[in-house]
Amino acid sequence: MTGAHDTTGIEPVPDAQRVLGSLDTGLLWGNLGVSLLVIVSGAILVPALSLPQAIVAIVLGCTVGSLMLATAASIGAQARVPGMVLLRAPLGQRGSYLPTAVNVVQCLGWTIFELIVIASAAGALSDELFGFEAGWAWTLLFGALALVLGLLGPIGVVRRFVRRISVWAVPLAVAYLSWWALDGAGLGALWQRDGEGGLSVWQGADIVVGVTVSWIPLVADYTRYCRSPRAAFRGVGLGYGLTDAWMLALGAVLVLSRDLSDAAALPAAVVAGGLVAVVALLALTVAETDEAFANAYSGAVSLQNLAPRVPQRLLVIATTALGTIGALTIDLVSYQSFLLLLGSLFVPLFGVLLADWLVAGRRYTRDDLFRAPSWRPGLIAAWAAGFALYQWLYPSGPSWWVDQVRRLGNPGWAIPVTVPSFVAAFGVAVLVAALQRERSPLRAQPQR
C-alpha cells in the first residue's frame, strides 16, 4: 500500500487505495502546518505590525486560507485525481499545462526554501554541540531523507513517519518552544508595543493567505487517497488551519520576545536557549523534512500531467535532486513578495475551480477530466482577470514587474486583495462555465 502512488499515476485512485480518514489526514496536514518556514513567515509580520495587529492578521488569513484549502481538498477527494489533473476540467487538458508549469516552479522554490531552513537549523545545532556547521552536509542529508519520503508516497509517509515519529515529537517540541518564547518576555509589554508601520493588517492577512493557498494546487495529490470528501475537508481544514495559525503566531512572538531583527536568525536563537531548546529544535528539524517531501513529491506528480508515461519514481528523484542543488547554491532571502505572488496566482485559480465544480453539480466525472476540450479560454480568462485585479491592487513579485504594474495607476489602497481577486475570478467563471455547459453536449450530460 505504501507504493500506491506508483500504480495510480494520474488515473482516479481506486476505492481500495482510498484509506485515509479524517484523523490520518488531520495528522498529515497538521504536521505540514508545523514548520520552521511558517515560523519565519510569521516573523515577517512584526515589528511592522504590533502583536495584536499581527494576531488579527493571522486569524483572518488562516480562516480565509484554510476554508479555501479545505474546499479544494474535498474537491480533490471527490474527483480522486492529482491537483493538476483536476484543473483539466475548468481549464481544458492543454489549458491545465499553464498552472502545471507555475506549480512545478513553486514546488521547486518551496523545496529549496525548506531545505535551506532545515540545513540552517541543523547547522546551528551542530555548531552549538560540535563546533561546526557543515550546512552543505545537512542539505544533502535532509535532501536524501526527503527523497526517501517521496518514494514512500502519501500513505507510506502517514503510516511510517507521521504516526510513528511526528505525532509524538512535534507536539512536545511546539509546546516547549511556545513556553520558551514567552518565558520572561513579559507578554503584557509585548502586547502594548506599537508597530513600526510599513504593513497594514489587511496586507499581513494577505501574506498569511499566501502561505496557505500555496498548498491549494498540491492538496488533491494527497486527498485523492481520502475515504470521502468530508474526511478531506475536516482533516485538512482543522489539521492545517490550527497548526498554521499557532506557528505563525509563534514566529511573531519570537521576533518580539527575543529581539531578532532577521527572521532567518531564528534557529540560532533557539539553540541559544539551552539543551531542552536544542532537543525541541532537533525534533522540529527532523519533522520539517515532510514539507520538503511534499513539495518535491507534488512537483513530480504535477509533471505527470505533462508526461503521464514517465515513471513517478524517476520524477520524484529529479525534483528532489533539483531542490537539493538549489538549496546548495542560493542564499535565504526575504520571500514576502514570493508569498504574495503565489496568492495572486492561486487565489483566483481556486475561484475558477470552485465555480466550474459548482456549475458541474459539485461532482467531476472521469469524462470531465479526461475528455475535456484542449482549452477553455473563457475560464482561463477568468483566472487572468482575478490575477490582474490582485496585482493592480497590490503588485508583488520581482521589482521589474512591480514597477511595470505601478505604471498602470495602482490605487495604493491598504485593503485586502484576496477577497476581491477571488470574487472577480469566481464571478466571471460562474457565468462562463454555465454558458459553456449549456452549449457542450459532453458537459451537459447528467453527472454520475
JSON list of N, CA, C and O in Angstrom, two decimals, residues 223-265:
[
{"chain": "A", "resi": 223, "resn": "THR", "atom": "N", "xyz": [-5.28, 14.22, -0.90]},
{"chain": "A", "resi": 223, "resn": "THR", "atom": "CA", "xyz": [-6.65, 13.89, -0.52]},
{"chain": "A", "resi": 223, "resn": "THR", "atom": "C", "xyz": [-7.35, 12.98, -1.52]},
{"chain": "A", "resi": 223, "resn": "THR", "atom": "O", "xyz": [-8.44, 12.48, -1.24]},
{"chain": "A", "resi": 224, "resn": "ARG", "atom": "N", "xyz": [-6.73, 12.69, -2.64]},
{"chain": "A", "resi": 224, "resn": "ARG", "atom": "CA", "xyz": [-7.30, 11.67, -3.54]},
{"chain": "A", "resi": 224, "resn": "ARG", "atom": "C", "xyz": [-7.29, 10.31, -2.86]},
{"chain": "A", "resi": 224, "resn": "ARG", "atom": "O", "xyz": [-8.01, 9.40, -3.28]},
{"chain": "A", "resi": 225, "resn": "TYR", "atom": "N", "xyz": [-6.48, 10.16, -1.82]},
{"chain": "A", "resi": 225, "resn": "TYR", "atom": "CA", "xyz": [-6.43, 8.91, -1.06]},
{"chain": "A", "resi": 225, "resn": "TYR", "atom": "C", "xyz": [-7.38, 8.92, 0.13]},
{"chain": "A", "resi": 225, "resn": "TYR", "atom": "O", "xyz": [-7.37, 7.96, 0.92]},
{"chain": "A", "resi": 226, "resn": "CYS", "atom": "N", "xyz": [-8.18, 9.98, 0.28]},
{"chain": "A", "resi": 226, "resn": "CYS", "atom": "CA", "xyz": [-9.12, 10.06, 1.41]},
{"chain": "A", "resi": 226, "resn": "CYS", "atom": "C", "xyz": [-10.37, 9.22, 1.15]},
{"chain": "A", "resi": 226, "resn": "CYS", "atom": "O", "xyz": [-10.79, 9.04, 0.01]},
{"chain": "A", "resi": 227, "resn": "ARG", "atom": "N", "xyz": [-10.97, 8.76, 2.24]},
{"chain": "A", "resi": 227, "resn": "ARG", "atom": "CA", "xyz": [-12.16, 7.93, 2.12]},
{"chain": "A", "resi": 227, "resn": "ARG", "atom": "C", "xyz": [-13.36, 8.70, 1.59]},
{"chain": "A", "resi": 227, "resn": "ARG", "atom": "O", "xyz": [-14.24, 8.12, 0.95]},
{"chain": "A", "resi": 228, "resn": "SER", "atom": "N", "xyz": [-13.42, 9.99, 1.87]},
{"chain": "A", "resi": 228, "resn": "SER", "atom": "CA", "xyz": [-14.57, 10.79, 1.44]},
{"chain": "A", "resi": 228, "resn": "SER", "atom": "C", "xyz": [-14.18, 12.26, 1.38]},
{"chain": "A", "resi": 228, "resn": "SER", "atom": "O", "xyz": [-13.21, 12.68, 2.02]},
{"chain": "A", "resi": 229, "resn": "PRO", "atom": "N", "xyz": [-14.94, 13.06, 0.61]},
{"chain": "A", "resi": 229, "resn": "PRO", "atom": "CA", "xyz": [-14.68, 14.50, 0.61]},
{"chain": "A", "resi": 229, "resn": "PRO", "atom": "C", "xyz": [-14.83, 15.13, 1.99]},
{"chain": "A", "resi": 229, "resn": "PRO", "atom": "O", "xyz": [-14.09, 16.07, 2.33]},
{"chain": "A", "resi": 230, "resn": "ARG", "atom": "N", "xyz": [-15.78, 14.63, 2.78]},
{"chain": "A", "resi": 230, "resn": "ARG", "atom": "CA", "xyz": [-15.96, 15.19, 4.13]},
{"chain": "A", "resi": 230, "resn": "ARG", "atom": "C", "xyz": [-14.73, 14.95, 5.00]},
{"chain": "A", "resi": 230, "resn": "ARG", "atom": "O", "xyz": [-14.30, 15.84, 5.74]},
{"chain": "A", "resi": 231, "resn": "ALA", "atom": "N", "xyz": [-14.14, 13.76, 4.91]},
{"chain": "A", "resi": 231, "resn": "ALA", "atom": "CA", "xyz": [-12.92, 13.47, 5.68]},
{"chain": "A", "resi": 231, "resn": "ALA", "atom": "C", "xyz": [-11.79, 14.40, 5.24]},
{"chain": "A", "resi": 231, "resn": "ALA", "atom": "O", "xyz": [-11.00, 14.86, 6.07]},
{"chain": "A", "resi": 232, "resn": "ALA", "atom": "N", "xyz": [-11.70, 14.65, 3.95]},
{"chain": "A", "resi": 232, "resn": "ALA", "atom": "CA", "xyz": [-10.66, 15.54, 3.45]},
{"chain": "A", "resi": 232, "resn": "ALA", "atom": "C", "xyz": [-10.87, 16.96, 3.95]},
{"chain": "A", "resi": 232, "resn": "ALA", "atom": "O", "xyz": [-9.90, 17.63, 4.38]},
{"chain": "A", "resi": 233, "resn": "PHE", "atom": "N", "xyz": [-12.11, 17.45, 3.91]},
{"chain": "A", "resi": 233, "resn": "PHE", "atom": "CA", "xyz": [-12.39, 18.81, 4.36]},
{"chain": "A", "resi": 233, "resn": "PHE", "atom": "C", "xyz": [-12.05, 18.99, 5.83]},
{"chain": "A", "resi": 233, "resn": "PHE", "atom": "O", "xyz": [-11.37, 19.94, 6.21]},
{"chain": "A", "resi": 234, "resn": "ARG", "atom": "N", "xyz": [-12.51, 18.07, 6.66]},
{"chain": "A", "resi": 234, "resn": "ARG", "atom": "CA", "xyz": [-12.25, 18.18, 8.10]},
{"chain": "A", "resi": 234, "resn": "ARG", "atom": "C", "xyz": [-10.76, 18.04, 8.41]},
{"chain": "A", "resi": 234, "resn": "ARG", "atom": "O", "xyz": [-10.20, 18.81, 9.19]},
{"chain": "A", "resi": 235, "resn": "GLY", "atom": "N", "xyz": [-10.14, 17.02, 7.84]},
{"chain": "A", "resi": 235, "resn": "GLY", "atom": "CA", "xyz": [-8.74, 16.76, 8.16]},
{"chain": "A", "resi": 235, "resn": "GLY", "atom": "C", "xyz": [-7.83, 17.89, 7.75]},
{"chain": "A", "resi": 235, "resn": "GLY", "atom": "O", "xyz": [-6.98, 18.34, 8.54]},
{"chain": "A", "resi": 236, "resn": "VAL", "atom": "N", "xyz": [-8.00, 18.39, 6.54]},
{"chain": "A", "resi": 236, "resn": "VAL", "atom": "CA", "xyz": [-7.14, 19.47, 6.05]},
{"chain": "A", "resi": 236, "resn": "VAL", "atom": "C", "xyz": [-7.48, 20.79, 6.73]},
{"chain": "A", "resi": 236, "resn": "VAL", "atom": "O", "xyz": [-6.58, 21.52, 7.18]},
{"chain": "A", "resi": 237, "resn": "GLY", "atom": "N", "xyz": [-8.78, 21.12, 6.82]},
{"chain": "A", "resi": 237, "resn": "GLY", "atom": "CA", "xyz": [-9.17, 22.41, 7.40]},
{"chain": "A", "resi": 237, "resn": "GLY", "atom": "C", "xyz": [-8.71, 22.57, 8.83]},
{"chain": "A", "resi": 237, "resn": "GLY", "atom": "O", "xyz": [-8.12, 23.60, 9.20]},
{"chain": "A", "resi": 238, "resn": "LEU", "atom": "N", "xyz": [-8.97, 21.57, 9.65]},
{"chain": "A", "resi": 238, "resn": "LEU", "atom": "CA", "xyz": [-8.60, 21.65, 11.06]},
{"chain": "A", "resi": 238, "resn": "LEU", "atom": "C", "xyz": [-7.12, 21.36, 11.26]},
{"chain": "A", "resi": 238, "resn": "LEU", "atom": "O", "xyz": [-6.43, 22.07, 12.01]},
{"chain": "A", "resi": 239, "resn": "GLY", "atom": "N", "xyz": [-6.63, 20.33, 10.60]},
{"chain": "A", "resi": 239, "resn": "GLY", "atom": "CA", "xyz": [-5.23, 19.94, 10.80]},
{"chain": "A", "resi": 239, "resn": "GLY", "atom": "C", "xyz": [-4.27, 21.04, 10.41]},
{"chain": "A", "resi": 239, "resn": "GLY", "atom": "O", "xyz": [-3.38, 21.40, 11.19]},
{"chain": "A", "resi": 240, "resn": "TYR", "atom": "N", "xyz": [-4.44, 21.58, 9.22]},
{"chain": "A", "resi": 240, "resn": "TYR", "atom": "CA", "xyz": [-3.51, 22.61, 8.76]},
{"chain": "A", "resi": 240, "resn": "TYR", "atom": "C", "xyz": [-3.84, 23.97, 9.36]},
{"chain": "A", "resi": 240, "resn": "TYR", "atom": "O", "xyz": [-2.95, 24.71, 9.78]},
{"chain": "A", "resi": 241, "resn": "GLY", "atom": "N", "xyz": [-5.12, 24.31, 9.40]},
{"chain": "A", "resi": 241, "resn": "GLY", "atom": "CA", "xyz": [-5.51, 25.65, 9.85]},
{"chain": "A", "resi": 241, "resn": "GLY", "atom": "C", "xyz": [-5.06, 25.97, 11.26]},
{"chain": "A", "resi": 241, "resn": "GLY", "atom": "O", "xyz": [-4.50, 27.04, 11.53]},
{"chain": "A", "resi": 242, "resn": "LEU", "atom": "N", "xyz": [-5.25, 25.04, 12.20]},
{"chain": "A", "resi": 242, "resn": "LEU", "atom": "CA", "xyz": [-4.92, 25.29, 13.59]},
{"chain": "A", "resi": 242, "resn": "LEU", "atom": "C", "xyz": [-3.40, 25.36, 13.81]},
{"chain": "A", "resi": 242, "resn": "LEU", "atom": "O", "xyz": [-2.90, 26.25, 14.49]},
{"chain": "A", "resi": 243, "resn": "THR", "atom": "N", "xyz": [-2.68, 24.40, 13.24]},
{"chain": "A", "resi": 243, "resn": "THR", "atom": "CA", "xyz": [-1.23, 24.40, 13.44]},
{"chain": "A", "resi": 243, "resn": "THR", "atom": "C", "xyz": [-0.57, 25.56, 12.71]},
{"chain": "A", "resi": 243, "resn": "THR", "atom": "O", "xyz": [0.41, 26.14, 13.21]},
{"chain": "A", "resi": 244, "resn": "ASP", "atom": "N", "xyz": [-1.08, 25.90, 11.55]},
{"chain": "A", "resi": 244, "resn": "ASP", "atom": "CA", "xyz": [-0.54, 27.02, 10.79]},
{"chain": "A", "resi": 244, "resn": "ASP", "atom": "C", "xyz": [-0.68, 28.32, 11.58]},
{"chain": "A", "resi": 244, "resn": "ASP", "atom": "O", "xyz": [0.27, 29.12, 11.68]},
{"chain": "A", "resi": 245, "resn": "ALA", "atom": "N", "xyz": [-1.84, 28.54, 12.17]},
{"chain": "A", "resi": 245, "resn": "ALA", "atom": "CA", "xyz": [-2.06, 29.75, 12.96]},
{"chain": "A", "resi": 245, "resn": "ALA", "atom": "C", "xyz": [-1.12, 29.79, 14.17]},
{"chain": "A", "resi": 245, "resn": "ALA", "atom": "O", "xyz": [-0.55, 30.84, 14.50]},
{"chain": "A", "resi": 246, "resn": "TRP", "atom": "N", "xyz": [-0.94, 28.64, 14.83]},
{"chain": "A", "resi": 246, "resn": "TRP", "atom": "CA", "xyz": [-0.07, 28.60, 16.01]},
{"chain": "A", "resi": 246, "resn": "TRP", "atom": "C", "xyz": [1.38, 28.92, 15.63]},
{"chain": "A", "resi": 246, "resn": "TRP", "atom": "O", "xyz": [2.08, 29.68, 16.31]},
{"chain": "A", "resi": 247, "resn": "MET", "atom": "N", "xyz": [1.86, 28.34, 14.53]},
{"chain": "A", "resi": 247, "resn": "MET", "atom": "CA", "xyz": [3.25, 28.56, 14.10]},
{"chain": "A", "resi": 247, "resn": "MET", "atom": "C", "xyz": [3.48, 30.01, 13.67]},
{"chain": "A", "resi": 247, "resn": "MET", "atom": "O", "xyz": [4.53, 30.59, 13.95]},
{"chain": "A", "resi": 248, "resn": "LEU", "atom": "N", "xyz": [2.53, 30.59, 12.99]},
{"chain": "A", "resi": 248, "resn": "LEU", "atom": "CA", "xyz": [2.65, 31.99, 12.58]},
{"chain": "A", "resi": 248, "resn": "LEU", "atom": "C", "xyz": [2.71, 32.91, 13.80]},
{"chain": "A", "resi": 248, "resn": "LEU", "atom": "O", "xyz": [3.55, 33.83, 13.87]},
{"chain": "A", "resi": 249, "resn": "ALA", "atom": "N", "xyz": [1.83, 32.65, 14.78]},
{"chain": "A", "resi": 249, "resn": "ALA", "atom": "CA", "xyz": [1.84, 33.46, 16.00]},
{"chain": "A", "resi": 249, "resn": "ALA", "atom": "C", "xyz": [3.14, 33.27, 16.77]},
{"chain": "A", "resi": 249, "resn": "ALA", "atom": "O", "xyz": [3.71, 34.22, 17.32]},
{"chain": "A", "resi": 250, "resn": "LEU", "atom": "N", "xyz": [3.64, 32.02, 16.81]},
{"chain": "A", "resi": 250, "resn": "LEU", "atom": "CA", "xyz": [4.90, 31.75, 17.50]},
{"chain": "A", "resi": 250, "resn": "LEU", "atom": "C", "xyz": [6.05, 32.51, 16.85]},
{"chain": "A", "resi": 250, "resn": "LEU", "atom": "O", "xyz": [6.92, 33.06, 17.54]},
{"chain": "A", "resi": 251, "resn": "GLY", "atom": "N", "xyz": [6.06, 32.58, 15.54]},
{"chain": "A", "resi": 251, "resn": "GLY", "atom": "CA", "xyz": [7.10, 33.34, 14.85]},
{"chain": "A", "resi": 251, "resn": "GLY", "atom": "C", "xyz": [7.07, 34.81, 15.19]},
{"chain": "A", "resi": 251, "resn": "GLY", "atom": "O", "xyz": [8.12, 35.43, 15.42]},
{"chain": "A", "resi": 252, "resn": "ALA", "atom": "N", "xyz": [5.87, 35.38, 15.24]},
{"chain": "A", "resi": 252, "resn": "ALA", "atom": "CA", "xyz": [5.74, 36.80, 15.60]},
{"chain": "A", "resi": 252, "resn": "ALA", "atom": "C", "xyz": [6.22, 37.05, 17.03]},
{"chain": "A", "resi": 252, "resn": "ALA", "atom": "O", "xyz": [6.94, 38.02, 17.31]},
{"chain": "A", "resi": 253, "resn": "VAL", "atom": "N", "xyz": [5.82, 36.18, 17.95]},
{"chain": "A", "resi": 253, "resn": "VAL", "atom": "CA", "xyz": [6.23, 36.35, 19.36]},
{"chain": "A", "resi": 253, "resn": "VAL", "atom": "C", "xyz": [7.73, 36.18, 19.52]},
{"chain": "A", "resi": 253, "resn": "VAL", "atom": "O", "xyz": [8.38, 36.94, 20.26]},
{"chain": "A", "resi": 254, "resn": "LEU", "atom": "N", "xyz": [8.32, 35.23, 18.81]},
{"chain": "A", "resi": 254, "resn": "LEU", "atom": "CA", "xyz": [9.77, 35.00, 18.92]},
{"chain": "A", "resi": 254, "resn": "LEU", "atom": "C", "xyz": [10.57, 36.23, 18.49]},
{"chain": "A", "resi": 254, "resn": "LEU", "atom": "O", "xyz": [11.55, 36.59, 19.13]},
{"chain": "A", "resi": 255, "resn": "VAL", "atom": "N", "xyz": [10.15, 36.86, 17.41]},
{"chain": "A", "resi": 255, "resn": "VAL", "atom": "CA", "xyz": [10.87, 38.05, 16.96]},
{"chain": "A", "resi": 255, "resn": "VAL", "atom": "C", "xyz": [10.81, 39.15, 18.00]},
{"chain": "A", "resi": 255, "resn": "VAL", "atom": "O", "xyz": [11.82, 39.81, 18.30]},
{"chain": "A", "resi": 256, "resn": "LEU", "atom": "N", "xyz": [9.64, 39.36, 18.60]},
{"chain": "A", "resi": 256, "resn": "LEU", "atom": "CA", "xyz": [9.49, 40.43, 19.57]},
{"chain": "A", "resi": 256, "resn": "LEU", "atom": "C", "xyz": [10.12, 40.09, 20.92]},
{"chain": "A", "resi": 256, "resn": "LEU", "atom": "O", "xyz": [10.75, 40.93, 21.55]},
{"chain": "A", "resi": 257, "resn": "SER", "atom": "N", "xyz": [9.97, 38.84, 21.35]},
{"chain": "A", "resi": 257, "resn": "SER", "atom": "CA", "xyz": [10.45, 38.48, 22.69]},
{"chain": "A", "resi": 257, "resn": "SER", "atom": "C", "xyz": [11.95, 38.29, 22.73]},
{"chain": "A", "resi": 257, "resn": "SER", "atom": "O", "xyz": [12.59, 38.48, 23.78]},
{"chain": "A", "resi": 258, "resn": "ARG", "atom": "N", "xyz": [12.55, 37.93, 21.61]},
{"chain": "A", "resi": 258, "resn": "ARG", "atom": "CA", "xyz": [13.99, 37.67, 21.58]},
{"chain": "A", "resi": 258, "resn": "ARG", "atom": "C", "xyz": [14.75, 38.75, 20.82]},
{"chain": "A", "resi": 258, "resn": "ARG", "atom": "O", "xyz": [15.95, 38.58, 20.55]},
{"chain": "A", "resi": 259, "resn": "ASP", "atom": "N", "xyz": [14.06, 39.83, 20.45]},
{"chain": "A", "resi": 259, "resn": "ASP", "atom": "CA", "xyz": [14.71, 40.98, 19.79]},
{"chain": "A", "resi": 259, "resn": "ASP", "atom": "C", "xyz": [15.50, 40.57, 18.55]},
{"chain": "A", "resi": 259, "resn": "ASP", "atom": "O", "xyz": [16.65, 40.98, 18.36]},
{"chain": "A", "resi": 260, "resn": "LEU", "atom": "N", "xyz": [14.86, 39.77, 17.72]},
{"chain": "A", "resi": 260, "resn": "LEU", "atom": "CA", "xyz": [15.51, 39.37, 16.48]},
{"chain": "A", "resi": 260, "resn": "LEU", "atom": "C", "xyz": [15.17, 40.35, 15.36]},
{"chain": "A", "resi": 260, "resn": "LEU", "atom": "O", "xyz": [14.01, 40.70, 15.18]},
{"chain": "A", "resi": 261, "resn": "SER", "atom": "N", "xyz": [16.16, 40.78, 14.65]},
{"chain": "A", "resi": 261, "resn": "SER", "atom": "CA", "xyz": [15.91, 41.68, 13.53]},
{"chain": "A", "resi": 261, "resn": "SER", "atom": "C", "xyz": [15.87, 40.92, 12.21]},
{"chain": "A", "resi": 261, "resn": "SER", "atom": "O", "xyz": [15.42, 41.45, 11.19]},
{"chain": "A", "resi": 262, "resn": "ASP", "atom": "N", "xyz": [16.34, 39.69, 12.20]},
{"chain": "A", "resi": 262, "resn": "ASP", "atom": "CA", "xyz": [16.40, 38.87, 10.99]},
{"chain": "A", "resi": 262, "resn": "ASP", "atom": "C", "xyz": [15.67, 37.56, 11.24]},
{"chain": "A", "resi": 262, "resn": "ASP", "atom": "O", "xyz": [16.06, 36.78, 12.11]},
{"chain": "A", "resi": 263, "resn": "ALA", "atom": "N", "xyz": [14.61, 37.33, 10.47]},
{"chain": "A", "resi": 263, "resn": "ALA", "atom": "CA", "xyz": [13.83, 36.10, 10.67]},
{"chain": "A", "resi": 263, "resn": "ALA", "atom": "C", "xyz": [14.67, 34.85, 10.46]},
{"chain": "A", "resi": 263, "resn": "ALA", "atom": "O", "xyz": [14.44, 33.82, 11.09]},
{"chain": "A", "resi": 264, "resn": "ALA", "atom": "N", "xyz": [15.67, 34.91, 9.57]},
{"chain": "A", "resi": 264, "resn": "ALA", "atom": "CA", "xyz": [16.50, 33.75, 9.30]},
{"chain": "A", "resi": 264, "resn": "ALA", "atom": "C", "xyz": [17.39, 33.39, 10.48]},
{"chain": "A", "resi": 264, "resn": "ALA", "atom": "O", "xyz": [17.99, 32.31, 10.50]},
{"chain": "A", "resi": 265, "resn": "ALA", "atom": "N", "xyz": [17.51, 34.30, 11.47]},
{"chain": "A", "resi": 265, "resn": "ALA", "atom": "CA", "xyz": [18.34, 34.03, 12.65]},
{"chain": "A", "resi": 265, "resn": "ALA", "atom": "C", "xyz": [17.60, 33.24, 13.71]},
{"chain": "A", "resi": 265, "resn": "ALA", "atom": "O", "xyz": [18.16, 32.97, 14.77]}
]
